[in-house]
Amino acid sequence: MTDVSLAVVLPLLGAFVLPLTRHGILRSLGPVIGPILLAACALILFAAWSAYDVPYAVALGSFAPPMGITFYIDDLALLFALAVPLTTLVLWPGESDPAATGRQSLTLLLAGSLTGLALSGDLFNVYVFYELAAVASYGLVVGDGRSPAYVAAFRYLMISALGSVVGLIGIAIIYFKTGTLNLADLSTLSGELADPQGLAAFAMLVIGFGVKAEAFPVNGWVPEVYGAVGKRVAALLAGLASKLAVLVIVRILILVFPHDETRQLLLVLGILGVAVGELAAWQARDIPRMLAWSSIGQLGVVFVAFSLPGKAGVIAGVTVAMHHLVVKSALFLLADRWDRAIESLKGAASTSRIGAALFVLFSLSLLGLPPLPGFWSKFLVLGGLAASASPLQLLAMGTILAGTVIEGAYLLRVVVTFYARPDAAVRVPGQRAGNLLGAGLFALVLLTAAVMINPLWQGLEVLAERAVDTNGYQHTVLGDREAGR
Amino acid sequence: MIGALDSLFLLALVAIPLSLLLATSRWGRWLLVAGYVIQFGLLVTMVSGSSPPSAVSFSLLGNDVGWQLDPLGWLFAMITVGAAGFAAAYASGEWGETHAAHGGSLRWLYGGLQINVLAMLLLLSSADFISLFIGWELTSWSGLILMLLAGGEAIRAALRYIVYAIAGGMAVFAAMLVTSAAVGSLQFDAVQAAVPSMSNGQLWAIALLFIAGFSVKMGTMPFHLWQAPAYAFSPGPASAFLGSISARMGMFAIALVAFRLIGVTQLDRLAIVPDWFDLRDLLAWIAVFTAILPTFVAMRQNDARLLLGWHGVGQGGYMLLGLVMADSLGSAGGLLHVFNHASYQAILLMAVFAVIHRTGTSDLNRLGGLVARMPLSFLAMLIGIIGLAGLPPMNGFVSKWMIYRALIIDGHPLLFVATVVSTLGTVLSVYKLLHNTFLGQLRLEHETVREAPWSMTVPMLLLCVVVFVTGVAPGLVLQYVAAAQQAIGLEPVAFILGGVEAGSGSLDMLWISAILFAGFGVGAVLFYLMGGRSRRVHQLDNYAGGHFLTADVQYQYSDNFYAGLMHRIKPWYRDTFAWTESALVSVLGIVSSAARGFFSQANPASWALVGTTVLMTWMMWHALA
């Protein structure tokens, strides 16, 4: 039963061992350590998944909860935990320049901490892994050593530092009020946290973890960072890291703060995110920033989805999040070589047919063309909003729909530029085979999901039911002990 | 043994990769035309109206999704496949080769055409809202393929189109979700049963959202700005196909949702001013303004394709007007007009593109006198404009007559007058088209222009036969229109072979055409009795006011046609809608810059701090309240 925690430990170990392979006999091992470890993690998680039946908790170091560190494994955790090594493998920075070892080490660090975020069952652990991921991402963002990357990284650092401090204060308030940081224990005490201080603590936690989740108003770093860094790193951050941050917020929301006010907070932040993201993207002049703003918009939709109460919210949120993970990562991979102004990419389709075709496929899925999965994710979110029909939710529905129209305008502007006749004077770079392969893999996943909607739906129903079952969570982690506080 | 509908879907699906592969060779294109003929034949076998549902049905996310063709969808499907077949035939010979020689993609022309047909078939045979939406979105996006083909100026028009189309699609999506929330199911039968028990507010929301979303595709005002350029600038056969039937998918959807699912009795619950002005009246007035204003915009156009495109918008207004009358005569007129318009719009566009093929231009100020050079195209265009203007004996007259009659019978004199104003504009405008292209003085550079090749004239002439025959014997089409009316719960029209039988005055085109031709016959007999003298003169043998003119001297000007009329009504052309559209875009640009400004400020952490404070205060206030 400690297998699953290996999925967290192995990448961390690898991160620390990797620099040793820079010189000497281990030099040939260097490039393969990372992929091997990630593959091992994926296998471990697959094994855990096939052996999985009902949710269970793992007490690390055999310290019984609520003391010590707990890992909680249910469908939701496994889904996100599995997504981490798989996505990191596809987005693995495989270049062999001198800085490669450092970059790969940081990527492994990021992977390990994100897996930890998915599995964690207490706030302390969550915070530690979150900070670990943040530090890894600072390093990755700076990695190239170019000045725009430094500026962007500093911006990121400032906002992230502020967010972390605020988040820590929030955690401190919770600890002060309840004396525990274990999520299951806090869940039994959620009534105590429904007062002004508790809700303020939730707001601070949202700010803290919202930095990575590209939540409004702490997403000022996003366009600059995604514009300046290597696009594989951008894909990791936008596609993967942001989802795990959202997962953390959602777990806290469901378990500890299941109130209408907190859901409303997420809803409002989501609406603002969609509006600001899509509007800003409309005038984007280069591909990476366009994708960055689009990513902010999509994460706004994720927030709106998770703000829906009950099972419907979790299903909608997970669908949108997973869809965005696949599509945005793939789009950033395609943007790796096309990392420039849109005008200068005129006729890109003639240089890379497959790349342009894949771009069209992902754009159509983002816009929600049936029968692609993007349509179903929108259907679930908007269907949930239409069902409750409070004024704020109708506003959210209108914002998401209007956002889609704007999205269509700017995505198609790019597509049309790709398929225009190329300018004789400007040379458009073609795609690298590695990026095309990665994007192709994501496309395969997308199309498979499009065909297998029903089985996925059934799986998601079970996932959501278990995720919202707070009593089950408490029971599983704390055993038969009642909440004695 | 798969049913006819599934065979049709399968054939249409298989024909897509076939089109992409075979379109570059002449025999391949003929094979694809044969494919359309087979698809048409399959549809003919489904005419009985009670075709079984498609075997393709599944359950998605707890909703049943299926397809079934009812008589309303059948009528539109026949027009769709027919239009596509004629367009494919038009492009199969010389036109296709010239197009490919100029760098056009025949693969994507034929492939796009077939994708459109499949998407429209999926839309027209939907049995629930999810299949409807799937068909709707696929239709919108496949239309984009055809519009983007020509490149150049077509790109801007296509982008404008797709933004409108996505907006309309999102309105339909919203309506669908509100319906699902209100009814608990997305099946048509369930929705139809649940409508009477809906509150007025819910019904208003659903009706408005659906009709607005469908109207965007239809091109009804105020969503009409995209249609004319988008359809006009696509390559010839694609333009003919899109112009004849594509926008009418919106009409189908409105007929389906507003009349079959909601129904007239329930629609009449939606009153704006009780007992005086309700939603149907509003739609009727919107329709009539759509019929008038774009028609007069068409009159101003100097590009023949745009002129026809704007007429397409205007005629859509007629169709909607007839439909919302919701009586037997008016709605039959509206539905019949869909068929009629498809037939003559295809002819007109084909004729215009034949002229472009031979002369290289569609600019009405640079053409003229082609009647002797391209007599068959002239004949086709003549028959087409008689149809478009709505004069006997062509089919356009019948549907327009039915709509006028319905307006008078139902007591809408103002609407009737407005419709007549629109027809006046149509008549003037189509004469300009014919005159500037074929009549008047032949230009020197067009002296060696020949008639269009058989591959282009034969489809045109076949359609002329259709227009004439269905004009003289409209009962042939009216029987299917009556079946469609029954399918959407309206009273079917009492038709006879020659027209309609109405208590207060029937229409029998057989008699009218007979009298018309008798009149011509009398005139012809008199002419030949009096010697039948005619003398052939060379077209460039010009003579005016006592001295000879050389052929290059332009003495008959046809630009600024209707100068007098235009001088009078010019102040009325205010481009209000275009101005509003660009104002909206500007506002969007300003807001977008503001949004971007948020991300480029010097110290973003300050915003984070402000945000934190605001959120904390909000949460604490919530808990205290």
mmCIF file of N, CA, C and O in Angstrom, chain A residues 155 159 162 166 196 199-200 204 207 218-219 223 261 264-265 268 276 279-280 282-283 293 296 364 367 369-370 375-376 379 382-383 386 401 405 408 412 416 454 457, chain B residues 59-61 133-134 137 141 155 162 166-167 170 173-174 176-177 181 588-589 591-593 595-596 598-599 601 604-605 608-609 611-612 615-616 618-620 622-624:
data_model
loop_
_atom_site.group_PDB
_atom_site.id
_atom_site.type_symbol
_atom_site.label_atom_id
_atom_site.label_comp_id
_atom_site.label_asym_id
_atom_site.label_seq_id
_atom_site.Cartn_x
_atom_site.Cartn_y
_atom_site.Cartn_z
ATOM 1 N N ARG A 155 8.627 38.609 -12.245
ATOM 2 C CA ARG A 155 7.208 38.937 -12.096
ATOM 3 C C ARG A 155 6.473 37.776 -11.425
ATOM 4 O O ARG A 155 5.698 37.957 -10.481
ATOM 5 N N ILE A 159 4.566 37.721 -7.596
ATOM 6 C CA ILE A 159 3.175 37.350 -7.359
ATOM 7 C C ILE A 159 3.103 36.047 -6.577
ATOM 8 O O ILE A 159 2.309 35.907 -5.645
ATOM 9 N N LEU A 162 3.997 36.591 -2.896
ATOM 10 C CA LEU A 162 2.870 37.191 -2.184
ATOM 11 C C LEU A 162 1.785 36.155 -1.946
ATOM 12 O O LEU A 162 1.243 36.020 -0.843
ATOM 13 N N VAL A 166 0.317 34.818 1.632
ATOM 14 C CA VAL A 166 -1.115 34.912 1.943
ATOM 15 C C VAL A 166 -1.682 33.529 2.227
ATOM 16 O O VAL A 166 -2.428 33.322 3.195
ATOM 17 N N PRO A 196 -16.583 34.228 9.915
ATOM 18 C CA PRO A 196 -15.805 35.169 9.110
ATOM 19 C C PRO A 196 -14.329 34.807 8.989
ATOM 20 O O PRO A 196 -13.766 34.864 7.901
ATOM 21 N N LEU A 199 -13.897 31.771 6.609
ATOM 22 C CA LEU A 199 -14.115 32.074 5.204
ATOM 23 C C LEU A 199 -13.013 32.972 4.660
ATOM 24 O O LEU A 199 -12.602 32.846 3.505
ATOM 25 N N ALA A 200 -12.537 33.889 5.500
ATOM 26 C CA ALA A 200 -11.414 34.714 5.061
ATOM 27 C C ALA A 200 -10.204 33.837 4.784
ATOM 28 O O ALA A 200 -9.458 34.055 3.824
ATOM 29 N N MET A 204 -7.974 33.397 1.389
ATOM 30 C CA MET A 204 -6.512 33.477 1.319
ATOM 31 C C MET A 204 -5.923 32.229 0.694
ATOM 32 O O MET A 204 -4.942 32.290 -0.050
ATOM 33 N N ILE A 207 -6.293 32.537 -3.003
ATOM 34 C CA ILE A 207 -5.257 33.413 -3.549
ATOM 35 C C ILE A 207 -3.929 32.678 -3.605
ATOM 36 O O ILE A 207 -3.193 32.744 -4.597
ATOM 37 N N VAL A 218 -4.565 36.906 -9.413
ATOM 38 C CA VAL A 218 -3.135 36.644 -9.273
ATOM 39 C C VAL A 218 -2.554 36.018 -10.537
ATOM 40 O O VAL A 218 -1.611 35.232 -10.476
ATOM 41 N N ASN A 219 -3.137 36.307 -11.679
ATOM 42 C CA ASN A 219 -2.636 35.709 -12.906
ATOM 43 C C ASN A 219 -1.876 36.703 -13.768
ATOM 44 O O ASN A 219 -1.695 36.486 -14.964
ATOM 45 N N PRO A 223 0.852 35.737 -19.060
ATOM 46 C CA PRO A 223 1.242 35.947 -20.463
ATOM 47 C C PRO A 223 2.740 36.142 -20.631
ATOM 48 O O PRO A 223 3.330 35.592 -21.559
ATOM 49 N N GLU A 261 -21.277 30.378 -0.072
ATOM 50 C CA GLU A 261 -20.452 31.585 -0.260
ATOM 51 C C GLU A 261 -19.137 31.263 -0.933
ATOM 52 O O GLU A 261 -18.662 32.000 -1.805
ATOM 53 N N GLN A 264 -19.599 30.554 -4.437
ATOM 54 C CA GLN A 264 -19.848 31.799 -5.155
ATOM 55 C C GLN A 264 -18.531 32.522 -5.436
ATOM 56 O O GLN A 264 -18.363 33.137 -6.492
ATOM 57 N N LEU A 265 -17.612 32.425 -4.484
ATOM 58 C CA LEU A 265 -16.305 33.048 -4.691
ATOM 59 C C LEU A 265 -15.633 32.461 -5.929
ATOM 60 O O LEU A 265 -15.131 33.184 -6.802
ATOM 61 N N VAL A 268 -17.391 33.704 -9.087
ATOM 62 C CA VAL A 268 -17.046 35.072 -9.479
ATOM 63 C C VAL A 268 -15.645 35.128 -10.067
ATOM 64 O O VAL A 268 -15.407 35.752 -11.107
ATOM 65 N N VAL A 276 -11.690 38.316 -18.661
ATOM 66 C CA VAL A 276 -10.399 38.961 -18.878
ATOM 67 C C VAL A 276 -9.554 38.154 -19.861
ATOM 68 O O VAL A 276 -8.930 38.707 -20.779
ATOM 69 N N LEU A 279 -11.059 38.266 -23.556
ATOM 70 C CA LEU A 279 -10.969 39.617 -24.112
ATOM 71 C C LEU A 279 -9.526 39.971 -24.444
ATOM 72 O O LEU A 279 -9.238 40.532 -25.500
ATOM 73 N N ALA A 280 -8.629 39.654 -23.516
ATOM 74 C CA ALA A 280 -7.227 39.989 -23.768
ATOM 75 C C ALA A 280 -6.701 39.199 -24.963
ATOM 76 O O ALA A 280 -5.913 39.712 -25.760
ATOM 77 N N TRP A 282 -8.151 38.401 -27.562
ATOM 78 C CA TRP A 282 -8.701 38.812 -28.851
ATOM 79 C C TRP A 282 -7.731 39.660 -29.645
ATOM 80 O O TRP A 282 -7.698 39.627 -30.857
ATOM 81 N N GLN A 283 -6.933 40.453 -28.910
ATOM 82 C CA GLN A 283 -6.004 41.296 -29.639
ATOM 83 C C GLN A 283 -4.588 40.770 -29.576
ATOM 84 O O GLN A 283 -3.649 41.512 -29.812
ATOM 85 N N TRP A 293 -3.412 33.743 -22.683
ATOM 86 C CA TRP A 293 -4.684 34.360 -22.309
ATOM 87 C C TRP A 293 -5.836 33.385 -22.476
ATOM 88 O O TRP A 293 -6.752 33.346 -21.672
ATOM 89 N N ILE A 296 -5.953 31.309 -19.497
ATOM 90 C CA ILE A 296 -6.603 31.977 -18.366
ATOM 91 C C ILE A 296 -8.107 31.859 -18.500
ATOM 92 O O ILE A 296 -8.832 31.574 -17.544
ATOM 93 N N LEU A 364 -10.782 23.535 -32.880
ATOM 94 C CA LEU A 364 -12.188 23.143 -32.979
ATOM 95 C C LEU A 364 -12.674 22.518 -31.677
ATOM 96 O O LEU A 364 -13.800 22.743 -31.261
ATOM 97 N N LEU A 367 -13.280 25.215 -29.187
ATOM 98 C CA LEU A 367 -14.498 25.961 -29.470
ATOM 99 C C LEU A 367 -15.743 25.143 -29.207
ATOM 100 O O LEU A 367 -16.839 25.676 -29.216
ATOM 101 N N LEU A 369 -16.790 22.145 -30.925
ATOM 102 C CA LEU A 369 -17.500 21.586 -32.076
ATOM 103 C C LEU A 369 -17.853 20.140 -31.763
ATOM 104 O O LEU A 369 -16.979 19.345 -31.467
ATOM 105 N N PRO A 370 -19.154 19.815 -31.795
ATOM 106 C CA PRO A 370 -19.458 18.404 -31.578
ATOM 107 C C PRO A 370 -18.939 17.596 -32.743
ATOM 108 O O PRO A 370 -18.882 18.096 -33.852
ATOM 109 N N PHE A 375 -16.839 19.896 -26.813
ATOM 110 C CA PHE A 375 -18.272 20.168 -26.801
ATOM 111 C C PHE A 375 -18.888 19.598 -25.538
ATOM 112 O O PHE A 375 -19.687 20.250 -24.866
ATOM 113 N N TRP A 376 -18.535 18.359 -25.215
ATOM 114 C CA TRP A 376 -19.141 17.732 -24.036
ATOM 115 C C TRP A 376 -18.766 18.453 -22.757
ATOM 116 O O TRP A 376 -19.591 18.593 -21.848
ATOM 117 N N PHE A 379 -20.875 21.388 -22.637
ATOM 118 C CA PHE A 379 -22.246 20.949 -22.387
ATOM 119 C C PHE A 379 -22.465 20.719 -20.905
ATOM 120 O O PHE A 379 -23.473 21.132 -20.331
ATOM 121 N N LEU A 382 -22.205 24.235 -18.914
ATOM 122 C CA LEU A 382 -23.327 25.131 -19.176
ATOM 123 C C LEU A 382 -24.643 24.486 -18.783
ATOM 124 O O LEU A 382 -25.562 25.165 -18.341
ATOM 125 N N GLY A 383 -24.727 23.161 -18.932
ATOM 126 C CA GLY A 383 -25.943 22.482 -18.514
ATOM 127 C C GLY A 383 -26.155 22.629 -17.014
ATOM 128 O O GLY A 383 -27.270 22.897 -16.557
ATOM 129 N N ALA A 386 -27.284 26.160 -16.352
ATOM 130 C CA ALA A 386 -28.670 26.410 -16.759
ATOM 131 C C ALA A 386 -29.639 25.785 -15.779
ATOM 132 O O ALA A 386 -30.734 26.293 -15.570
ATOM 133 N N LEU A 401 -20.361 31.731 -23.019
ATOM 134 C CA LEU A 401 -20.792 31.673 -24.417
ATOM 135 C C LEU A 401 -20.197 32.816 -25.220
ATOM 136 O O LEU A 401 -19.711 32.626 -26.343
ATOM 137 N N VAL A 405 -17.422 32.904 -28.520
ATOM 138 C CA VAL A 405 -17.481 33.637 -29.789
ATOM 139 C C VAL A 405 -16.161 34.366 -30.036
ATOM 140 O O VAL A 405 -15.579 34.314 -31.125
ATOM 141 N N GLY A 408 -13.495 31.997 -30.958
ATOM 142 C CA GLY A 408 -13.581 31.619 -32.363
ATOM 143 C C GLY A 408 -12.919 32.648 -33.250
ATOM 144 O O GLY A 408 -12.163 32.308 -34.167
ATOM 145 N N LEU A 412 -9.562 31.452 -35.238
ATOM 146 C CA LEU A 412 -9.695 31.285 -36.680
ATOM 147 C C LEU A 412 -8.862 32.278 -37.443
ATOM 148 O O LEU A 412 -8.423 32.003 -38.565
ATOM 149 N N VAL A 416 -6.566 30.916 -40.366
ATOM 150 C CA VAL A 416 -6.615 31.475 -41.711
ATOM 151 C C VAL A 416 -5.228 31.965 -42.133
ATOM 152 O O VAL A 416 -4.819 31.800 -43.281
ATOM 153 N N ASN A 454 -19.169 7.632 -23.621
ATOM 154 C CA ASN A 454 -20.023 6.953 -22.645
ATOM 155 C C ASN A 454 -19.256 6.237 -21.544
ATOM 156 O O ASN A 454 -19.551 6.428 -20.362
ATOM 157 N N TRP A 457 -17.890 8.745 -19.296
ATOM 158 C CA TRP A 457 -18.951 9.352 -18.511
ATOM 159 C C TRP A 457 -19.286 8.507 -17.301
ATOM 160 O O TRP A 457 -19.447 9.011 -16.187
ATOM 161 N N SER B 59 -26.762 6.600 -26.747
ATOM 162 C CA SER B 59 -27.069 7.400 -25.579
ATOM 163 C C SER B 59 -25.784 8.080 -25.141
ATOM 164 O O SER B 59 -24.765 7.421 -24.970
ATOM 165 N N LEU B 60 -25.830 9.392 -25.020
ATOM 166 C CA LEU B 60 -24.629 10.120 -24.644
ATOM 167 C C LEU B 60 -24.916 10.921 -23.397
ATOM 168 O O LEU B 60 -25.808 11.761 -23.401
ATOM 169 N N LEU B 61 -24.151 10.671 -22.370
ATOM 170 C CA LEU B 61 -24.309 11.405 -21.121
ATOM 171 C C LEU B 61 -25.760 11.355 -20.655
ATOM 172 O O LEU B 61 -26.301 12.328 -20.163
ATOM 173 N N PHE B 133 -28.134 19.999 -32.662
ATOM 174 C CA PHE B 133 -26.998 20.878 -32.452
ATOM 175 C C PHE B 133 -25.760 20.375 -33.171
ATOM 176 O O PHE B 133 -24.995 21.147 -33.731
ATOM 177 N N ILE B 134 -25.568 19.047 -33.150
ATOM 178 C CA ILE B 134 -24.431 18.485 -33.881
ATOM 179 C C ILE B 134 -24.540 18.869 -35.353
ATOM 180 O O ILE B 134 -23.592 19.371 -35.967
ATOM 181 N N GLU B 137 -23.939 22.777 -35.858
ATOM 182 C CA GLU B 137 -22.547 23.199 -35.809
ATOM 183 C C GLU B 137 -21.780 22.676 -37.018
ATOM 184 O O GLU B 137 -20.989 23.398 -37.629
ATOM 185 N N TRP B 141 -19.770 25.017 -39.762
ATOM 186 C CA TRP B 141 -18.340 24.906 -40.007
ATOM 187 C C TRP B 141 -18.038 24.407 -41.410
ATOM 188 O O TRP B 141 -17.037 24.797 -42.019
ATOM 189 N N ILE B 155 -11.607 35.779 -47.577
ATOM 190 C CA ILE B 155 -11.188 35.398 -46.229
ATOM 191 C C ILE B 155 -11.865 36.288 -45.195
ATOM 192 O O ILE B 155 -12.402 35.817 -44.193
ATOM 193 N N ILE B 162 -18.030 33.341 -39.777
ATOM 194 C CA ILE B 162 -17.900 32.315 -38.751
ATOM 195 C C ILE B 162 -18.113 32.906 -37.372
ATOM 196 O O ILE B 162 -18.630 32.235 -36.469
ATOM 197 N N ILE B 166 -20.788 31.323 -34.999
ATOM 198 C CA ILE B 166 -20.518 30.818 -33.651
ATOM 199 C C ILE B 166 -21.458 31.492 -32.661
ATOM 200 O O ILE B 166 -22.014 30.849 -31.763
ATOM 201 N N ALA B 167 -21.659 32.809 -32.829
ATOM 202 C CA ALA B 167 -22.577 33.507 -31.922
ATOM 203 C C ALA B 167 -23.965 32.888 -32.006
ATOM 204 O O ALA B 167 -24.600 32.623 -30.988
ATOM 205 N N MET B 170 -24.012 29.588 -30.321
ATOM 206 C CA MET B 170 -24.020 29.672 -28.861
ATOM 207 C C MET B 170 -25.407 30.025 -28.343
ATOM 208 O O MET B 170 -25.825 29.562 -27.277
ATOM 209 N N PHE B 173 -27.223 26.878 -28.424
ATOM 210 C CA PHE B 173 -26.722 26.048 -27.336
ATOM 211 C C PHE B 173 -27.382 26.460 -26.025
ATOM 212 O O PHE B 173 -27.879 25.629 -25.253
ATOM 213 N N ALA B 174 -27.395 27.778 -25.784
ATOM 214 C CA ALA B 174 -28.012 28.268 -24.554
ATOM 215 C C ALA B 174 -29.473 27.868 -24.497
ATOM 216 O O ALA B 174 -29.972 27.389 -23.463
ATOM 217 N N MET B 176 -30.910 25.405 -25.932
ATOM 218 C CA MET B 176 -31.001 23.958 -25.750
ATOM 219 C C MET B 176 -30.839 23.601 -24.278
ATOM 220 O O MET B 176 -31.550 22.766 -23.727
ATOM 221 N N LEU B 177 -29.883 24.275 -23.607
ATOM 222 C CA LEU B 177 -29.613 23.941 -22.218
ATOM 223 C C LEU B 177 -30.740 24.424 -21.319
ATOM 224 O O LEU B 177 -31.111 23.745 -20.355
ATOM 225 N N ALA B 181 -32.986 22.087 -18.962
ATOM 226 C CA ALA B 181 -33.196 22.325 -17.536
ATOM 227 C C ALA B 181 -34.680 22.411 -17.215
ATOM 228 O O ALA B 181 -35.128 21.935 -16.178
ATOM 229 N N LEU B 588 -15.348 46.391 -28.396
ATOM 230 C CA LEU B 588 -14.670 45.161 -28.002
ATOM 231 C C LEU B 588 -13.159 45.369 -27.968
ATOM 232 O O LEU B 588 -12.463 44.921 -27.059
ATOM 233 N N GLY B 589 -12.667 46.090 -28.968
ATOM 234 C CA GLY B 589 -11.234 46.356 -29.006
ATOM 235 C C GLY B 589 -10.775 47.153 -27.801
ATOM 236 O O GLY B 589 -9.718 46.886 -27.226
ATOM 237 N N VAL B 591 -12.247 47.340 -24.802
ATOM 238 C CA VAL B 591 -12.302 46.504 -23.599
ATOM 239 C C VAL B 591 -11.156 45.499 -23.609
ATOM 240 O O VAL B 591 -10.547 45.214 -22.579
ATOM 241 N N SER B 592 -10.860 44.985 -24.788
ATOM 242 C CA SER B 592 -9.765 44.024 -24.904
ATOM 243 C C SER B 592 -8.441 44.665 -24.508
ATOM 244 O O SER B 592 -7.625 44.060 -23.813
ATOM 245 N N SER B 593 -8.219 45.914 -24.940
ATOM 246 C CA SER B 593 -6.980 46.594 -24.557
ATOM 247 C C SER B 593 -6.922 46.786 -23.057
ATOM 248 O O SER B 593 -5.851 46.656 -22.455
ATOM 249 N N ALA B 595 -8.279 44.867 -20.850
ATOM 250 C CA ALA B 595 -7.981 43.569 -20.251
ATOM 251 C C ALA B 595 -6.498 43.260 -20.364
ATOM 252 O O ALA B 595 -5.876 42.755 -19.432
ATOM 253 N N ARG B 596 -5.930 43.557 -21.539
ATOM 254 C CA ARG B 596 -4.500 43.317 -21.694
ATOM 255 C C ARG B 596 -3.693 44.210 -20.789
ATOM 256 O O ARG B 596 -2.625 43.832 -20.324
ATOM 257 N N PHE B 598 -4.255 44.969 -17.875
ATOM 258 C CA PHE B 598 -4.128 44.374 -16.552
ATOM 259 C C PHE B 598 -2.866 43.535 -16.461
ATOM 260 O O PHE B 598 -2.253 43.428 -15.397
ATOM 261 N N PHE B 599 -2.478 42.938 -17.568
ATOM 262 C CA PHE B 599 -1.338 42.027 -17.523
ATOM 263 C C PHE B 599 -0.020 42.720 -17.778
ATOM 264 O O PHE B 599 1.030 42.105 -17.651
ATOM 265 N N GLN B 601 0.939 45.710 -16.303
ATOM 266 C CA GLN B 601 1.270 46.769 -15.365
ATOM 267 C C GLN B 601 2.587 46.457 -14.666
ATOM 268 O O GLN B 601 3.041 45.324 -14.631
ATOM 269 N N PRO B 604 2.327 43.951 -10.563
ATOM 270 C CA PRO B 604 1.121 43.121 -10.486
ATOM 271 C C PRO B 604 0.819 42.624 -9.091
ATOM 272 O O PRO B 604 -0.319 42.313 -8.763
ATOM 273 N N ALA B 605 1.860 42.570 -8.260
ATOM 274 C CA ALA B 605 1.621 42.071 -6.909
ATOM 275 C C ALA B 605 0.670 42.992 -6.158
ATOM 276 O O ALA B 605 -0.040 42.551 -5.251
ATOM 277 N N ALA B 608 -2.650 41.809 -6.725
ATOM 278 C CA ALA B 608 -2.878 40.595 -5.947
ATOM 279 C C ALA B 608 -3.248 40.959 -4.519
ATOM 280 O O ALA B 608 -4.148 40.369 -3.918
ATOM 281 N N LEU B 609 -2.550 41.952 -3.991
ATOM 282 C CA LEU B 609 -2.818 42.372 -2.621
ATOM 283 C C LEU B 609 -4.219 42.963 -2.500
ATOM 284 O O LEU B 609 -4.989 42.618 -1.590
ATOM 285 N N GLY B 611 -6.681 42.424 -4.463
ATOM 286 C CA GLY B 611 -7.621 41.323 -4.664
ATOM 287 C C GLY B 611 -7.814 40.516 -3.408
ATOM 288 O O GLY B 611 -8.935 40.152 -3.041
ATOM 289 N N THR B 612 -6.699 40.228 -2.752
ATOM 290 C CA THR B 612 -6.794 39.460 -1.516
ATOM 291 C C THR B 612 -7.674 40.175 -0.504
ATOM 292 O O THR B 612 -8.557 39.574 0.113
ATOM 293 N N LEU B 615 -11.348 40.078 -1.510
ATOM 294 C CA LEU B 615 -11.953 38.756 -1.347
ATOM 295 C C LEU B 615 -12.165 38.424 0.123
ATOM 296 O O LEU B 615 -13.203 37.880 0.514
ATOM 297 N N MET B 616 -11.153 38.751 0.933
ATOM 298 C CA MET B 616 -11.286 38.464 2.355
ATOM 299 C C MET B 616 -12.456 39.230 2.952
ATOM 300 O O MET B 616 -13.273 38.686 3.702
ATOM 301 N N TRP B 618 -15.037 40.375 1.452
ATOM 302 C CA TRP B 618 -16.286 39.842 0.924
ATOM 303 C C TRP B 618 -16.712 38.596 1.697
ATOM 304 O O TRP B 618 -17.854 38.446 2.111
ATOM 305 N N MET B 619 -15.745 37.695 1.878
ATOM 306 C CA MET B 619 -16.056 36.450 2.554
ATOM 307 C C MET B 619 -16.489 36.711 3.983
ATOM 308 O O MET B 619 -17.436 36.098 4.492
ATOM 309 N N MET B 620 -15.771 37.647 4.635
ATOM 310 C CA MET B 620 -16.115 37.898 6.031
ATOM 311 C C MET B 620 -17.491 38.538 6.129
ATOM 312 O O MET B 620 -18.287 38.200 7.005
ATOM 313 N N HIS B 622 -19.913 38.099 4.075
ATOM 314 C CA HIS B 622 -20.868 37.025 3.805
ATOM 315 C C HIS B 622 -21.195 36.260 5.075
ATOM 316 O O HIS B 622 -22.339 35.956 5.373
ATOM 317 N N ALA B 623 -20.120 35.921 5.821
ATOM 318 C CA ALA B 623 -20.322 35.088 6.998
ATOM 319 C C ALA B 623 -21.048 35.868 8.084
ATOM 320 O O ALA B 623 -21.776 35.296 8.885
ATOM 321 N N LEU B 624 -20.829 37.192 8.103
ATOM 322 C CA LEU B 624 -21.476 37.982 9.136
ATOM 323 C C LEU B 624 -22.938 38.222 8.807
ATOM 324 O O LEU B 624 -23.766 38.345 9.687
#
